[in-house]
């Protein structure tokens, strides 16, 4: 049983959320299993998650939370260097249900446990029960030996990206969505982000990637690759609605200054061509009332921006698309000192997210402080 949360909030104690490119102690993941989200009782997804974990574990320690009932299955798929811990969850999106880690000037590490409501609660949430997911962050913090704060408002890790120097990126579509809370305003959300991640400026983009079932998480659309430098998912086809969404985001970003008064450099990362779920893929998913149905022909919210920055590496999803190679080349230019590691992303995408959504970095630093 996790200990009770800390009183107050991180910023009041001198803590802030570091950038993803800062050194990691390791990466946390979960093991997928639910047959109403993952086809064929999640077998192909488990293998896909295991391949991601194996690649990340070449660069930093990986810990996977899995229920006791599935531990043997997880062990058989994962390299022995990957640690397993007994954590129950409703699904497997560690970015969103895990803690957002924060550090202080002495590099003591703590966690933030956001309230989770399955991306919308009773108003369009993706499944009907999420109590186990909502407990994951505290469970992870207990196992990581870090004290944690409980944020009593809905937020997901994939809904924000930070530069670690006071700036956050977010979309209005997600963070002001009534299904994340009533009477949400920019200034209320900015105050919450300041208190819990230490940011002084939020750069608001209107919408995320079309068909994104998280209501437009920023981690599929844009992220910082360095202080003052953002990469943005890009669409060159004026007949595709994503063209307008990406252009509007570009205009906001190109006009914005960060918390330190810097103008942003904006690099474009092409999106894959439109991708949809096939009849064969959909046939393997068990439809259950209360869970978002997944059907043949459903458009998939694929984006190469959904990559994970590991120590000395960037783990980049690939979709068997004509733009796979371009994405790898562009990211190699943006991260010249890291190895770019392509991994198969489609099977994860079928569940509604990708590599960034299933991972959560723990910054290097002192624990049990
Ligand atoms: O974007 C993310 N951080 C998570 C995607 C979750 C999809 C749930 N089916």
XYZ file of C-alpha atoms and ligand atoms in Angstrom:
378
model
C 0.000 0.000 0.000
C 1.527 3.365 -1.005
C 2.151 5.895 1.764
C -0.048 9.011 1.867
C 0.827 11.834 -0.533
C 2.846 14.874 0.434
C 0.979 18.018 1.466
C 1.294 21.176 -0.701
C 2.393 21.027 -4.351
C 5.805 20.587 -6.047
C 6.554 24.204 -6.982
C 5.935 25.356 -3.418
C 8.636 22.876 -2.345
C 11.101 23.945 -5.083
C 10.378 21.080 -7.534
C 9.779 21.229 -11.287
C 9.358 18.818 -14.196
C 12.640 18.341 -16.124
C 12.816 17.965 -19.907
C 12.649 14.455 -21.323
C 16.164 14.790 -22.777
C 17.728 15.258 -19.327
C 19.425 12.128 -17.873
C 17.102 9.308 -16.849
C 17.342 6.818 -14.002
C 15.098 4.625 -16.133
C 11.807 4.099 -17.886
C 8.496 2.733 -16.549
C 6.003 0.797 -18.656
C 2.920 -1.415 -18.192
C 1.922 -4.693 -19.836
C -1.197 -4.645 -22.065
C -3.866 -7.297 -21.673
C -7.451 -6.125 -22.147
C -9.192 -7.996 -24.969
C -11.659 -5.146 -25.576
C -8.804 -2.845 -26.575
C -6.096 -5.141 -27.908
C -6.759 -7.729 -30.556
C -6.301 -11.455 -30.053
C -6.273 -11.165 -26.251
C -3.451 -8.626 -26.539
C -0.886 -11.189 -27.749
C 0.441 -9.060 -30.636
C 0.415 -5.909 -28.469
C 2.325 -7.656 -25.694
C 5.004 -8.595 -28.207
C 5.088 -5.024 -29.553
C 5.411 -3.515 -26.063
C 8.148 -6.024 -25.290
C 10.095 -4.961 -28.378
C 9.884 -1.314 -27.277
C 11.000 -2.244 -23.754
C 13.886 -4.290 -25.146
C 15.119 -1.390 -27.281
C 14.875 1.137 -24.442
C 16.630 -1.262 -22.079
C 19.741 -1.034 -24.278
C 20.065 2.560 -23.063
C 18.510 2.756 -19.568
C 16.879 0.456 -17.002
C 13.265 -0.460 -17.801
C 10.680 -1.549 -15.238
C 7.359 -3.038 -16.376
C 4.304 -3.144 -14.136
C 2.238 -6.303 -14.648
C -0.380 -8.184 -12.652
C 0.707 -11.407 -10.953
C -1.511 -13.375 -13.343
C 0.450 -12.174 -16.367
C 3.938 -12.061 -14.898
C 5.062 -15.316 -16.508
C 3.808 -14.243 -19.912
C 5.597 -10.872 -19.562
C 8.786 -12.595 -18.395
C 8.768 -14.870 -21.423
C 8.656 -11.884 -23.805
C 10.978 -9.426 -22.077
C 14.767 -9.489 -21.847
C 16.057 -10.499 -18.413
C 17.451 -6.990 -17.874
C 13.882 -5.640 -17.753
C 12.558 -5.667 -14.204
C 8.969 -6.722 -13.523
C 6.939 -5.328 -10.645
C 3.493 -6.380 -9.499
C 1.163 -3.509 -10.466
C -2.498 -3.880 -11.439
C -3.817 -1.533 -14.123
C -6.887 -1.154 -16.301
C -4.841 -0.675 -19.451
C -1.221 0.055 -20.278
C -0.606 3.769 -20.925
C 2.132 4.596 -18.446
C 2.583 8.108 -19.848
C -0.913 8.971 -18.698
C -1.523 6.847 -15.617
C 2.037 6.903 -14.270
C 3.576 9.716 -12.251
C 5.076 12.829 -13.771
C 8.431 13.011 -12.015
C 9.772 16.316 -10.700
C 13.201 17.304 -9.353
C 14.682 20.093 -7.210
C 17.997 21.935 -7.341
C 19.710 19.086 -5.431
C 18.214 16.606 -7.908
C 15.986 14.983 -5.335
C 13.192 13.194 -7.228
C 9.491 13.205 -6.382
C 6.362 12.213 -8.305
C 3.052 13.815 -9.242
C 0.017 11.529 -9.191
C -2.600 13.214 -11.399
C -6.209 12.213 -11.076
C -7.040 9.979 -14.051
C -10.483 9.531 -15.655
C -9.768 7.377 -18.746
C -9.595 10.430 -21.024
C -13.041 11.758 -20.328
C -14.766 9.967 -17.441
C -18.436 9.281 -17.943
C -18.482 11.803 -20.811
C -16.668 9.901 -23.531
C -14.043 8.161 -21.407
C -12.524 5.215 -23.244
C -13.533 2.591 -20.701
C -15.967 2.425 -17.841
C -13.711 1.662 -14.880
C -10.335 3.239 -14.284
C -9.740 2.919 -10.530
C -6.733 0.617 -10.968
C -5.219 3.009 -13.513
C -5.745 5.872 -11.101
C -3.679 4.024 -8.496
C -0.718 3.283 -10.799
C 1.192 6.549 -10.194
C 1.257 6.095 -6.423
C 2.260 2.433 -6.876
C 5.137 3.422 -9.158
C 6.328 6.126 -6.741
C 6.291 3.641 -3.883
C 8.383 1.178 -5.865
C 10.715 3.927 -7.099
C 11.114 5.038 -3.473
C 10.043 8.592 -4.203
C 7.547 10.683 -2.238
C 4.631 11.906 -4.307
C 2.017 14.639 -4.531
C -1.596 13.891 -5.399
C -3.082 16.425 -7.818
C -6.819 16.425 -7.213
C -7.690 17.387 -10.771
C -7.670 15.416 -14.011
C -4.501 15.511 -16.085
C -2.504 13.061 -18.178
C 1.241 12.984 -18.747
C 0.712 12.961 -22.525
C -1.286 16.176 -22.332
C 1.803 18.301 -21.609
C 5.341 18.626 -22.917
C 7.904 20.821 -21.147
C 11.327 22.246 -21.916
C 12.450 21.874 -18.281
C 13.134 25.623 -18.230
C 9.683 26.943 -17.438
C 7.700 26.383 -20.665
C 4.919 23.904 -21.423
C 3.103 23.022 -24.635
C -0.545 21.896 -24.473
C -3.743 21.885 -26.519
C -6.964 23.637 -25.590
C -8.881 20.731 -27.100
C -7.614 18.490 -24.305
C -6.854 20.607 -21.271
C -9.944 22.801 -21.504
C -12.226 19.921 -22.420
C -15.266 19.755 -20.108
C -14.693 16.015 -19.831
C -11.497 16.819 -17.863
C -13.288 19.132 -15.441
C -15.989 21.745 -15.237
C -15.364 25.465 -15.730
C -11.819 24.977 -16.978
C -10.130 28.156 -18.156
C -6.654 28.816 -19.498
C -5.685 30.727 -16.388
C -6.923 27.974 -14.045
C -5.021 25.288 -15.969
C -1.918 27.507 -16.171
C -2.017 27.963 -12.394
C -2.319 24.216 -11.868
C 0.565 23.517 -14.236
C 2.674 26.154 -12.516
C 1.981 24.589 -9.105
C 2.552 20.978 -10.187
C 5.248 21.199 -12.912
C 6.874 24.542 -12.186
C 6.194 26.043 -15.630
C 5.842 29.816 -15.955
C 4.470 29.890 -19.491
C 2.040 27.625 -21.347
C 1.994 27.815 -25.143
C -1.534 26.875 -26.173
C -2.214 25.127 -29.478
C -5.828 24.693 -30.477
C -6.145 21.075 -31.571
C -4.174 17.863 -31.638
C -3.921 15.224 -34.346
C -7.291 14.435 -35.875
C -8.934 11.214 -34.662
C -6.794 11.252 -31.524
C -9.048 9.624 -28.928
C -7.319 11.477 -26.073
C -8.946 14.727 -27.229
C -5.777 15.966 -28.839
C -2.845 15.111 -26.601
C 0.134 17.317 -27.325
C 2.454 14.287 -27.313
C 1.102 13.219 -30.696
C 1.308 16.699 -32.239
C 4.387 18.577 -31.043
C 7.206 18.450 -28.513
C 10.380 20.222 -27.495
C 13.572 18.682 -28.860
C 15.820 21.249 -27.113
C 15.259 24.521 -25.267
C 13.774 26.946 -27.793
C 13.204 24.230 -30.425
C 9.944 22.373 -31.137
C 9.157 19.607 -33.637
C 5.629 19.625 -35.103
C 3.692 16.899 -36.932
C 3.144 18.174 -40.461
C 0.705 17.514 -43.276
C 1.288 18.841 -46.780
C -2.076 17.905 -48.263
C -4.469 20.903 -48.260
C -7.448 18.546 -48.701
C -6.667 16.805 -45.408
C -8.167 18.578 -42.328
C -4.854 17.965 -40.563
C -3.277 20.502 -42.946
C -5.182 23.338 -41.257
C -4.530 21.993 -37.739
C -0.775 21.730 -38.300
C -0.551 25.115 -40.046
C -2.427 26.841 -37.265
C -0.112 25.205 -34.689
C 2.895 26.306 -36.735
C 1.711 29.913 -36.751
C 1.202 29.931 -32.981
C 4.591 28.327 -32.319
C 6.482 30.559 -34.751
C 4.993 33.593 -33.054
C 5.501 32.403 -29.474
C 8.213 33.164 -26.967
C 9.105 30.697 -24.246
C 9.356 31.365 -20.509
C 12.835 32.768 -21.039
C 11.821 35.153 -23.798
C 13.277 33.049 -26.645
C 11.537 32.809 -30.019
C 10.973 29.178 -30.910
C 12.550 27.351 -33.806
C 9.938 25.003 -35.333
C 10.907 21.884 -37.305
C 8.341 19.877 -39.235
C 8.003 16.119 -39.100
C 5.794 14.651 -41.834
C 2.831 12.564 -40.740
C 2.318 9.104 -42.192
C -0.296 8.804 -44.909
C -3.806 8.264 -43.452
C -3.945 4.831 -41.790
C -7.030 2.806 -40.825
C -7.787 -0.347 -38.894
C -8.216 -3.355 -41.159
C -11.107 -5.811 -40.948
C -8.713 -8.519 -39.802
C -7.331 -6.322 -37.014
C -10.788 -5.281 -35.858
C -12.057 -8.872 -35.874
C -9.663 -9.782 -33.052
C -11.069 -7.223 -30.609
C -13.872 -8.198 -28.220
C -16.553 -5.530 -28.148
C -17.658 -4.723 -24.596
C -20.256 -2.196 -23.543
C -18.636 0.827 -21.955
C -15.360 0.469 -23.860
C -14.709 2.509 -26.984
C -15.443 0.185 -29.901
C -12.718 -0.365 -32.485
C -14.001 -1.169 -35.947
C -12.686 -1.848 -39.439
C -12.031 1.399 -41.277
C -11.488 3.485 -38.105
C -8.812 6.081 -38.792
C -5.717 5.758 -36.616
C -4.040 8.799 -35.096
C -0.525 7.899 -36.212
C 2.310 10.381 -35.658
C 6.087 10.125 -35.563
C 6.095 12.838 -32.871
C 5.052 10.087 -30.459
C 8.709 9.132 -29.900
C 10.515 8.528 -26.600
C 13.804 10.211 -25.717
C 15.969 7.709 -23.799
C 19.512 8.214 -22.518
C 21.644 8.515 -25.709
C 18.772 7.371 -27.956
C 15.416 8.280 -29.470
C 12.920 5.454 -29.931
C 10.824 6.290 -32.998
C 7.652 4.510 -34.148
C 7.432 3.249 -37.699
C 4.180 2.466 -39.490
C 5.262 0.730 -42.695
C 4.654 4.069 -44.374
C 6.396 5.970 -47.116
C 7.430 8.630 -44.566
C 9.074 6.239 -42.086
C 12.550 6.895 -43.465
C 12.087 10.670 -43.592
C 10.992 10.689 -39.944
C 14.129 8.811 -38.911
C 16.364 11.120 -40.974
C 14.774 14.302 -39.620
C 15.014 13.111 -36.024
C 18.649 12.114 -36.595
C 19.287 15.740 -37.576
C 17.431 17.052 -34.533
C 19.222 14.707 -32.111
C 22.764 14.481 -33.513
C 24.180 13.004 -30.296
C 21.618 10.246 -29.893
C 21.076 6.966 -31.694
C 17.768 6.902 -33.553
C 16.106 3.536 -32.960
C 13.112 2.716 -35.187
C 10.505 0.366 -33.673
C 7.279 -1.064 -35.113
C 4.418 1.189 -34.004
C 1.297 -0.139 -35.699
C 0.256 -2.702 -33.112
C 0.462 -0.069 -30.352
C -1.345 2.433 -32.546
C -4.256 0.005 -32.871
C -4.853 0.535 -29.143
C -4.987 4.301 -29.564
C -1.495 5.589 -28.810
C 2.151 4.912 -29.521
C 5.662 4.752 -28.078
C 5.552 7.947 -26.008
C 2.167 7.033 -24.573
C 3.376 3.689 -23.203
C 6.547 4.999 -21.539
C 7.333 7.299 -18.626
C 10.857 8.481 -17.844
C 12.151 8.758 -14.303
C 14.811 11.457 -14.146
C 18.213 10.652 -12.676
C 18.568 11.955 -9.140
C 18.303 11.117 -5.481
C 15.358 9.002 -4.383
C 13.797 8.565 -0.941
C 14.265 12.283 -0.219
O -1.462 9.905 -26.021
C -1.239 9.244 -25.039
N -0.386 9.709 -24.145
C -1.997 8.010 -24.652
C -2.914 7.422 -25.625
C -3.906 6.580 -24.909
C -4.892 5.929 -25.771
C -5.869 5.126 -25.005
N -6.548 4.164 -25.765
